[in-house]
């Protein structure tokens, strides 16, 4: 009498198939915050000879999600000068709301006049810091999710007023003020599915 497939083998195949499905579900629901980096930060006061008192910036925003567009609400950016451990606010800018498609990058370029500090005496290196706060809505084919995020970082410029970039001539990436977070929905979803399979 022919024997049917082993029960253990069927259970193993079912577990593998369901695990793969759970991973795809996790990827579909997983949300990645935008990458924010400053590609340029030119302090014209430090240039020799000094052209003017403005600071020029080039902010790059990248949508890392492959299946979700991003609606940005107004971006609020605050700049600080750090002559020592104390940070002195020197300017605020706002960027109007816009939409960014899947996996797209965009640049926001502009200038502002630093307030309340004198930078003419800097000869070697100057340190600035920046905070970017925004609310974003992630658009997928089935739903929208709204989140707030805050990122910050230090911007160092040389004696000629040009941004000192990372190795490989990359811009300076801003980091989350809350530290690295875990996608609890995705992890919990996978564990829940696997737990259900074990019960069955």
XYZ file of C-alpha atoms in Angstrom:
200
model
C 0.000 0.000 0.000
C 1.573 3.321 -1.075
C 2.477 5.667 1.704
C 1.425 9.304 1.727
C 3.837 12.152 2.343
C 5.283 12.285 5.812
C 3.324 14.497 8.197
C 6.484 16.096 9.538
C 7.592 17.022 6.033
C 4.245 18.713 5.281
C 4.398 20.664 8.529
C 7.914 21.836 7.759
C 6.929 22.974 4.248
C 3.905 24.806 5.643
C 6.047 26.525 8.244
C 8.585 27.678 5.649
C 5.876 28.912 3.279
C 4.051 30.820 6.005
C 7.295 32.315 7.321
C 8.137 33.639 3.853
C 4.633 35.093 3.583
C 5.038 36.726 6.996
C 8.287 38.338 5.884
C 6.616 39.791 2.788
C 3.754 41.108 4.931
C 6.286 42.705 7.277
C 8.053 44.377 4.349
C 4.721 45.689 3.060
C 3.783 47.229 6.431
C 7.275 48.323 7.487
C 7.814 52.085 7.520
C 11.239 53.688 7.067
C 11.740 57.318 8.017
C 13.312 59.588 5.377
C 17.060 60.029 5.222
C 18.039 63.677 5.774
C 21.520 64.959 4.974
C 23.243 68.258 4.290
C 25.222 68.082 1.057
C 26.415 71.696 1.271
C 26.723 74.223 4.089
C 28.699 77.304 3.039
C 29.402 80.082 5.527
C 30.303 82.998 3.280
C 31.536 85.149 6.181
C 34.488 82.772 6.605
C 35.556 82.907 2.982
C 38.602 84.962 2.104
C 37.678 87.570 1.094
C 34.242 87.410 2.683
C 31.451 87.723 0.130
C 28.513 88.385 2.438
C 27.050 87.349 5.769
C 24.711 84.622 4.513
C 24.864 80.848 4.923
C 23.976 78.639 1.968
C 22.621 75.103 2.484
C 21.666 72.104 0.369
C 19.385 69.671 2.209
C 18.821 66.226 0.672
C 15.742 64.162 1.610
C 15.438 60.547 0.472
C 12.416 58.252 0.697
C 13.802 54.797 1.545
C 10.457 53.015 1.182
C 9.986 50.974 -1.980
C 6.171 50.857 -1.754
C 5.135 54.035 0.088
C 5.102 57.675 -0.928
C 5.638 60.398 1.657
C 3.610 63.561 2.213
C 5.759 66.033 4.129
C 4.053 68.648 6.249
C 5.988 71.874 6.866
C 9.611 71.139 7.774
C 10.981 73.263 10.638
C 14.762 73.584 10.734
C 16.773 75.339 13.454
C 20.480 76.126 13.122
C 22.915 76.670 16.011
C 26.504 77.862 16.309
C 28.666 75.937 18.798
C 31.757 77.956 19.775
C 32.034 75.719 22.887
C 29.702 73.405 24.791
C 26.995 76.060 24.519
C 24.784 76.159 21.413
C 23.669 79.586 20.178
C 20.594 79.717 17.904
C 21.395 81.587 14.703
C 18.434 80.968 12.425
C 15.205 79.176 11.602
C 13.841 78.190 8.230
C 10.679 76.442 7.096
C 10.163 74.298 4.014
C 6.681 74.139 2.553
C 4.792 70.816 2.344
C 5.454 68.529 -0.618
C 5.063 64.927 -1.812
C 7.881 62.455 -2.491
C 7.417 59.238 -4.467
C 8.747 55.722 -3.818
C 12.530 55.611 -3.491
C 12.900 59.210 -4.656
C 15.381 61.851 -3.527
C 14.909 65.601 -3.552
C 16.958 68.661 -2.607
C 15.870 71.820 -0.859
C 18.376 74.623 -1.369
C 18.379 78.067 0.190
C 20.155 80.795 2.184
C 19.659 82.469 5.532
C 21.319 85.258 7.513
C 22.769 84.092 10.864
C 21.589 86.214 13.776
C 23.255 87.131 17.068
C 26.818 85.903 16.412
C 30.004 87.172 14.786
C 31.884 84.609 12.730
C 34.594 86.785 11.188
C 37.253 85.747 13.731
C 37.014 82.002 13.013
C 40.240 80.959 11.275
C 40.499 77.165 11.507
C 37.220 75.334 12.005
C 33.710 76.159 13.147
C 30.996 73.807 14.393
C 27.307 74.296 13.775
C 24.395 72.045 14.648
C 20.991 71.587 13.100
C 17.620 70.185 14.191
C 14.918 69.197 11.723
C 11.379 68.490 12.921
C 8.479 67.440 10.719
C 5.278 65.467 10.500
C 4.964 63.075 7.571
C 2.233 60.866 6.156
C 3.181 57.621 4.452
C 0.923 56.712 1.539
C 0.532 53.047 0.591
C -2.099 51.612 -1.791
C -4.406 50.807 1.159
C -3.826 53.364 3.918
C -2.007 56.447 5.191
C 0.051 56.582 8.364
C 1.024 59.851 10.069
C 4.191 60.158 12.149
C 6.404 62.867 13.577
C 10.169 62.702 13.538
C 13.078 64.771 14.801
C 16.622 64.471 13.496
C 19.751 66.422 14.349
C 23.474 66.560 13.689
C 26.662 68.642 13.717
C 27.984 70.479 10.679
C 31.695 71.329 10.688
C 33.109 73.889 8.295
C 36.749 74.656 7.592
C 38.488 78.031 7.726
C 37.257 78.769 4.199
C 33.640 78.308 5.218
C 33.042 75.006 3.388
C 31.377 71.930 4.850
C 33.769 69.197 6.013
C 32.167 66.073 4.538
C 32.358 62.421 5.511
C 34.815 60.032 3.900
C 34.003 59.542 0.255
C 32.870 63.176 -0.028
C 29.383 62.316 1.244
C 27.097 64.813 2.917
C 26.462 64.892 6.659
C 23.534 62.666 7.617
C 21.224 63.760 10.420
C 20.381 61.173 13.084
C 17.188 60.511 14.997
C 17.009 62.374 18.299
C 15.214 59.347 19.775
C 17.910 56.871 18.785
C 17.425 53.750 16.733
C 13.918 52.342 16.944
C 12.564 48.873 16.234
C 9.555 48.353 13.986
C 7.364 46.779 16.657
C 4.462 46.222 14.281
C 6.574 44.202 11.852
C 8.335 42.128 14.515
C 5.112 41.527 16.433
C 3.291 40.552 13.247
C 5.827 37.879 12.342
C 5.905 36.464 15.878
C 2.105 36.398 15.980
C 1.836 34.466 12.728
C 4.465 31.952 13.788
C 2.758 31.519 17.158
C -0.555 30.828 15.408
C 1.101 28.211 13.201
C 2.517 26.415 16.222
C -0.958 26.264 17.774
C -2.377 24.752 14.611
